Short mmCIF file of C-alpha atoms in Angstrom, two decimals:
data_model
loop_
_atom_site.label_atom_id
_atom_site.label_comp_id
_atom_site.label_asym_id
_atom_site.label_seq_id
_atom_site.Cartn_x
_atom_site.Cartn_y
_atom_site.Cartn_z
CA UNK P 22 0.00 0.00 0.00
CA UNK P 23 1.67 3.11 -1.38
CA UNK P 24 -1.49 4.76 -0.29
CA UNK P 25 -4.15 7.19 -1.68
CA UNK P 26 -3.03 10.70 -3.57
CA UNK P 27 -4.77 13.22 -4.84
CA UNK P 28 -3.68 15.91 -7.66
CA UNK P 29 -5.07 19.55 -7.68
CA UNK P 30 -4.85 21.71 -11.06
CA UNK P 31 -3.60 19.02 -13.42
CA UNK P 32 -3.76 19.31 -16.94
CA UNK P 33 -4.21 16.09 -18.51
CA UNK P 34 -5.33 12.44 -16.43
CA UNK P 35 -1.68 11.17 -15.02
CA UNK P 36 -1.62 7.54 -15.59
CA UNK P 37 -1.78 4.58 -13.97
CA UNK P 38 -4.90 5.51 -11.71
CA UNK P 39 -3.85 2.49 -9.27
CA UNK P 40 -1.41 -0.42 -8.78
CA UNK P 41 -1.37 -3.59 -6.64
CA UNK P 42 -4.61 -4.92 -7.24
CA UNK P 43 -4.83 -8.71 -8.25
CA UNK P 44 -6.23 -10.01 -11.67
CA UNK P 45 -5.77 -5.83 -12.77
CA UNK P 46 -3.84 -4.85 -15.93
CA UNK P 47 -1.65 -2.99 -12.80
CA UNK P 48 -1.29 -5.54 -10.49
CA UNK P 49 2.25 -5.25 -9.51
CA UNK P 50 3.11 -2.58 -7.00
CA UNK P 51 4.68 -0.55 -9.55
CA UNK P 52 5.19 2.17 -10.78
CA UNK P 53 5.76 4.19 -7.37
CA UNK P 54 3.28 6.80 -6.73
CA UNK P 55 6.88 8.77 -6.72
CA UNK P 56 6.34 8.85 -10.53
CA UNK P 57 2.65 9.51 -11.05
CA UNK P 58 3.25 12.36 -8.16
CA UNK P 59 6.33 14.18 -10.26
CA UNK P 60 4.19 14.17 -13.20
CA UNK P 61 1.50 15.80 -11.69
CA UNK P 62 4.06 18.30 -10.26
CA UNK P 63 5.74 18.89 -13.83
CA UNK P 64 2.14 20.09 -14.82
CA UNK P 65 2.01 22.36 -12.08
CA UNK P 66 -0.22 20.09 -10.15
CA UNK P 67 -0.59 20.21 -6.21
CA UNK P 68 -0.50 16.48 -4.61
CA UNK P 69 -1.52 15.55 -1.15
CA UNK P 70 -1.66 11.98 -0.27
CA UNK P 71 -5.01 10.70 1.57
CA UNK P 72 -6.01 9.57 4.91
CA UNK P 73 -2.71 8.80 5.92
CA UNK P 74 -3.90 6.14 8.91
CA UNK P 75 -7.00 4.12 9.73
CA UNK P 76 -7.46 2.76 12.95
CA UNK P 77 -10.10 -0.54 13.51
CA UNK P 78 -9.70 -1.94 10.37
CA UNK P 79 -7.09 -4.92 9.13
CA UNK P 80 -3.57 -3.95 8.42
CA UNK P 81 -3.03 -6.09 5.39
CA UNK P 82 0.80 -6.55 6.61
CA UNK P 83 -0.03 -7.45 10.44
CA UNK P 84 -2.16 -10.09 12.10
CA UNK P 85 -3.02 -7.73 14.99
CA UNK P 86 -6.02 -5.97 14.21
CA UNK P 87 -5.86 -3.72 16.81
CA UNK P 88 -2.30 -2.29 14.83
CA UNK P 89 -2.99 1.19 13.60
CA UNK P 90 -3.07 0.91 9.63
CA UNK P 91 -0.55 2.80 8.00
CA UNK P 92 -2.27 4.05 4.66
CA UNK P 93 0.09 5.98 3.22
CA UNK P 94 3.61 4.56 3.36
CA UNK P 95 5.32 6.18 0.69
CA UNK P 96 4.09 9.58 1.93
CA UNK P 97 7.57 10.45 4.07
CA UNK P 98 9.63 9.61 0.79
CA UNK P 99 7.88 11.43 -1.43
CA UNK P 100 7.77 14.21 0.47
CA UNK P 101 11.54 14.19 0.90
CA UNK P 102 11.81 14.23 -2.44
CA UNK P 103 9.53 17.13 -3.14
CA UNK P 104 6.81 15.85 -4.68
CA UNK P 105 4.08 16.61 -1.89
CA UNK P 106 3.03 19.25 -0.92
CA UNK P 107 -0.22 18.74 1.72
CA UNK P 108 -1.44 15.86 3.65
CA UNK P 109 -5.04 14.91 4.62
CA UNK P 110 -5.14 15.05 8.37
CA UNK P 111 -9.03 14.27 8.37
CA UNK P 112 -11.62 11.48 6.45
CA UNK P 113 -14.15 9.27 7.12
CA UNK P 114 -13.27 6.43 9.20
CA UNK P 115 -9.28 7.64 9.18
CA UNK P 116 -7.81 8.86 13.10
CA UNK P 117 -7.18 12.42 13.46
CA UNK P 118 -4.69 12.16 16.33
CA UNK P 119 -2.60 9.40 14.56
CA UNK P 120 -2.92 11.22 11.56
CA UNK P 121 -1.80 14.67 12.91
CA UNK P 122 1.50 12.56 14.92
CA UNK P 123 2.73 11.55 11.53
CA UNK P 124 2.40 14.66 10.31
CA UNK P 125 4.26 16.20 13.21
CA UNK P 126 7.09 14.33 12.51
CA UNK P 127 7.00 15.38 9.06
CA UNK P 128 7.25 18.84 10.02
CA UNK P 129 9.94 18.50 12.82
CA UNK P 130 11.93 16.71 9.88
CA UNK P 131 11.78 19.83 8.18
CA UNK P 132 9.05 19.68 5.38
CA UNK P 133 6.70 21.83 5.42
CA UNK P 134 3.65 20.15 4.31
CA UNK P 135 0.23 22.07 4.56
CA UNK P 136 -3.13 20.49 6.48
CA UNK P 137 -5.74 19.05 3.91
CA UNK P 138 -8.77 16.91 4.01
CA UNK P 139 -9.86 14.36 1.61
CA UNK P 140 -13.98 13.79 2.66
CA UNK P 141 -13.27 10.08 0.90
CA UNK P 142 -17.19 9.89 0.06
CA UNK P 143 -18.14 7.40 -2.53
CA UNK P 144 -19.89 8.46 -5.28
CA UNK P 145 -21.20 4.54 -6.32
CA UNK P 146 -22.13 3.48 -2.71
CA UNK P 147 -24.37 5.24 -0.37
CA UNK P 148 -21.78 6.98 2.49
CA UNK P 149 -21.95 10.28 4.71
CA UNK P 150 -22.06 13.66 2.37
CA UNK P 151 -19.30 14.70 0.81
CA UNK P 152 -17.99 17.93 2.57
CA UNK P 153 -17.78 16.67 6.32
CA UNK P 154 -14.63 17.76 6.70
CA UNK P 155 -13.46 20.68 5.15
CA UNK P 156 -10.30 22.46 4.24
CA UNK P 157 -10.30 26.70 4.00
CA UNK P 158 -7.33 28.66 2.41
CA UNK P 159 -6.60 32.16 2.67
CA UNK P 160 -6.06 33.25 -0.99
CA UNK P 161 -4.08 36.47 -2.04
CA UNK P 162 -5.82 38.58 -4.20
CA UNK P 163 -8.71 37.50 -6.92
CA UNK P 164 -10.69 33.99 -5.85
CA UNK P 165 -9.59 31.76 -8.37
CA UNK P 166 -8.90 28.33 -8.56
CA UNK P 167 -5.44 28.79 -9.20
CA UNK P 168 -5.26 31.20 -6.11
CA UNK P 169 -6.69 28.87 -3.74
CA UNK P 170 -4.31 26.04 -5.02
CA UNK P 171 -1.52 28.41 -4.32
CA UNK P 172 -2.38 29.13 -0.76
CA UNK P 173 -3.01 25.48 -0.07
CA UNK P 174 0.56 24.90 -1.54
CA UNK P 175 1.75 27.51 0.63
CA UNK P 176 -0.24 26.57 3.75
CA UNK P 177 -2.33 28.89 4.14
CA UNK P 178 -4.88 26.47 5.67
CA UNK P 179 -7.02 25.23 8.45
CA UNK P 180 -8.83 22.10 8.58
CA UNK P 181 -12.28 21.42 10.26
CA UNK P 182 -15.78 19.42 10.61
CA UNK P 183 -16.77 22.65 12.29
CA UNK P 184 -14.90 24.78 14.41
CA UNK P 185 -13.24 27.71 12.07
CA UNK P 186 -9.62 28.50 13.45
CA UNK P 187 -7.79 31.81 13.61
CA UNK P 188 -4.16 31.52 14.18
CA UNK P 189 -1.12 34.67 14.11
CA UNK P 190 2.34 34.56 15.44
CA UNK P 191 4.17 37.83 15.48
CA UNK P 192 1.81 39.00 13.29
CA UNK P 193 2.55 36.40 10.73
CA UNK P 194 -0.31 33.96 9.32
CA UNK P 195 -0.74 30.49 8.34
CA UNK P 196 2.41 29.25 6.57
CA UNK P 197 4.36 32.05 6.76
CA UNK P 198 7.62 32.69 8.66
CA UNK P 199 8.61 34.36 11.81
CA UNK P 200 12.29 35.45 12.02
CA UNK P 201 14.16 35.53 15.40
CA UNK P 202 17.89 36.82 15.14
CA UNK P 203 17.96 34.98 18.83
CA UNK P 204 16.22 32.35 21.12
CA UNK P 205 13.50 34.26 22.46
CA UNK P 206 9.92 34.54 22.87
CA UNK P 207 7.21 35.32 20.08
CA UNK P 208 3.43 36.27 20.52
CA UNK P 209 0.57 34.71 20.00
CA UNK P 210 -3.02 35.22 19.26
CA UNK P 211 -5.40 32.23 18.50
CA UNK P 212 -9.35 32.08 18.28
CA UNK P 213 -12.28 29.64 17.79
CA UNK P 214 -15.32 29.85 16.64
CA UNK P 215 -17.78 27.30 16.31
CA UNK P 216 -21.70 26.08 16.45
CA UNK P 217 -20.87 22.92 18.08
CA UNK P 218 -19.78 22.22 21.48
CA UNK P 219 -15.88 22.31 22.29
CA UNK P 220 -13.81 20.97 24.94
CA UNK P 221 -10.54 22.52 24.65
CA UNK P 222 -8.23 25.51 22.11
CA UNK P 223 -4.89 23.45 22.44
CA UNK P 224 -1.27 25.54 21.33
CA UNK P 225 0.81 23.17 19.62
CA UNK P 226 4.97 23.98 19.31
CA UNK P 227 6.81 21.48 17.32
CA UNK P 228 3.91 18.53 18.29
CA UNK P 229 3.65 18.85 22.00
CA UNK P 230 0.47 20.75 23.86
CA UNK P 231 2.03 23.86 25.16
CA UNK P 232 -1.27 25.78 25.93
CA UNK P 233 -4.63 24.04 26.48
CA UNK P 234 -7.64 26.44 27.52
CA UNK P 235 -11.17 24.91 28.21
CA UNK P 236 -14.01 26.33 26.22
CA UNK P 237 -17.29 27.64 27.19
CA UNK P 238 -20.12 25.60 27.61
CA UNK P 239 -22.48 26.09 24.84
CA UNK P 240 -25.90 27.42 25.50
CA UNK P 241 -29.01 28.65 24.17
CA UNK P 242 -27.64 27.35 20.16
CA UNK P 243 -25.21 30.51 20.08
CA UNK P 244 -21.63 30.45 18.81
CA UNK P 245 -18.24 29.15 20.99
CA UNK P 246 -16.37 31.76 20.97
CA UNK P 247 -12.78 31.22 22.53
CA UNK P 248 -9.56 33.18 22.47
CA UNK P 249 -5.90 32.78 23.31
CA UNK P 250 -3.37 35.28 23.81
CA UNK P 251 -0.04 33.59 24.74
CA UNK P 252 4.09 34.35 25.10
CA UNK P 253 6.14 31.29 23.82
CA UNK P 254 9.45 30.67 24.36
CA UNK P 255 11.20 29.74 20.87
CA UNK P 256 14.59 28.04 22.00
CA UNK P 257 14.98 27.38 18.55
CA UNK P 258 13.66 26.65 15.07
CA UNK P 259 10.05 25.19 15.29
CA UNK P 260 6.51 25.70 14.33
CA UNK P 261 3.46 27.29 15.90
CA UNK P 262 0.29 25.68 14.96
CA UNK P 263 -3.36 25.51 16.71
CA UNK P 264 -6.17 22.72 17.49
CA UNK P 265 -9.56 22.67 18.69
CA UNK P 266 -11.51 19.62 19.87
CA UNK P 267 -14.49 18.45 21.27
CA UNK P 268 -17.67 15.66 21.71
CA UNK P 269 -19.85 14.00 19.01
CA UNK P 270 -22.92 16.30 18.71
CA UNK P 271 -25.70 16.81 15.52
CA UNK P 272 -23.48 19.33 14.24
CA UNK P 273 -21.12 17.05 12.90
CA UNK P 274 -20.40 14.43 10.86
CA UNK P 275 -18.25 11.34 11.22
CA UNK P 276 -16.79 11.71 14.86
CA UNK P 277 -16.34 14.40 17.56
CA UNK P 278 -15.65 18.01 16.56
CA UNK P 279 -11.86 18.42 15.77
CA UNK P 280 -9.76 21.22 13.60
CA UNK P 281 -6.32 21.59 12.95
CA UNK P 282 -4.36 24.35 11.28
CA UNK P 283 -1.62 24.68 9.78
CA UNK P 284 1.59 25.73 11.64
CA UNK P 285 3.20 29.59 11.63
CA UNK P 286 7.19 28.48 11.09
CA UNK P 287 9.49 30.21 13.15
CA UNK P 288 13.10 29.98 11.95
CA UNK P 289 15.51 31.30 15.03
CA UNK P 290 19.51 32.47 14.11
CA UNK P 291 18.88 31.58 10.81
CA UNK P 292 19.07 27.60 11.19
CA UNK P 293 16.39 24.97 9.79
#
């Protein structure tokens, strides 16, 4: 299992559309999606590879079902190699968390690889909508297709079944870069909003919960609104990034209330 990718603002269909399925005219495990992924790139294609890990279903290369399933196993090569650019931290029937902890690693390795969804709804068996999770993108300038592909690519993103996430770090946005000529500390300001009930705003530095604030209970069918202001110490080059959870409720679909945004980097002395 290579695992799932999907291309943004191809031009033409990038063949083969699978491999590794039995009695298939592709049923070797080859090519790598490393090639179909550089050819989507060489049309000036954006790739993110889908629901990176499944929990309570069969790894195909474990007898323990109660193994996490890693989906996606060619994802941290590819990205190496520059051929990925976003990865889908939330899907039906995928794990958020697990999700998010390989992605973590990703970015404490150094690549900076922007939050995306992929909804995985099938269109030829009846599922939940399409659209339960979602992924926004600050765009510069006109709304265009093009625009919002370029913002994803540069990580301008936040991803959500509900809660909408605000995120700046020295007065820097999503995906952009905070510059510290020393260790020090930089400023933050973080908000959530959302119709659904939330537990907890959590501050995330380089993977590890650095602030966690409880949020209002939610009354009367109004709006959760909850801020944090917060000083972090940067003892060296990291990221900044923000997550809100909370319970199942009607409001959402396909598990409890959960968003993620991208990180703010912050590059101290000049080192990666």
């Amino acid at each position: 299992i290579y695992g799932h990718m999907q291309f943004f603002g191809i031009k033409k269909l990038v063949e083969p559309q699978y491999t590794g399925f039995d009695n298939t005219p592709f049923s070797n495990d080859y090519p790598p999606n490393f090639e179909q992924a550089e050819e989507a790139v060489r049309q000036g294609g954006v790739v993110t590879y889908g629901h990176p890990i499944f929990t309570n279903q069969p790894d195909p290369f474990a007898v323990d079902p109660l193994v996490e399933n890693g989906a996606a196993r060619e994802l941290p090569i590819d990205a190496i190699l520059g051929k990925v650019h976003a990865i889908d931290l939330m899907c039906y029937g995928s794990d958020e968390d697990l999700s998010a902890r390989l992605w973590y690693r990703l970015l404490n390795s150094g690549l900076r690889l922007a939050a995306s969804v992929g909804t995985d709804a099938l269109l030829d068996n009846p599922t939940l909508p399409l659209g339960g999770q979602r992924v926004y993108v600050k765009v510069n300038g006109k709304f265009t297709m093009e625009s919002w592909l370029d913002g994803l690519k540069a990580g301008r993103s936040f991803v959500t079944n509900g809660p909408v996430l605000a995120l700046r770090v020295n007065g820097q946005g999503l995906g952009e870069t905070v510059r510290l000529d020393a260790p020090g500390k930089v400023h933050v300001e973080a908000e959530v909003q959302s119709a659904c009930p939330l537990s907890a705003l959590e501050l995330i530095v380089d993977g590890n919960i650095v602030r966690s604030e409880p949020c209002p209970a939610k009354h009367g069918g109004g709006i959760v609104i909850k801020q944090l202001v917060a000083d972090i110490s940067m003892e060296r080059s990291g990221w900044v990034a923000l997550r809100a959870r909370g319970p199942e409720s009607r409001h959402v679909l396909g598990g409890p209330a959960w968003a993620h945004a991208s990180p703010v980097f912050v590059t101290v002395a000049g080192k990666p």
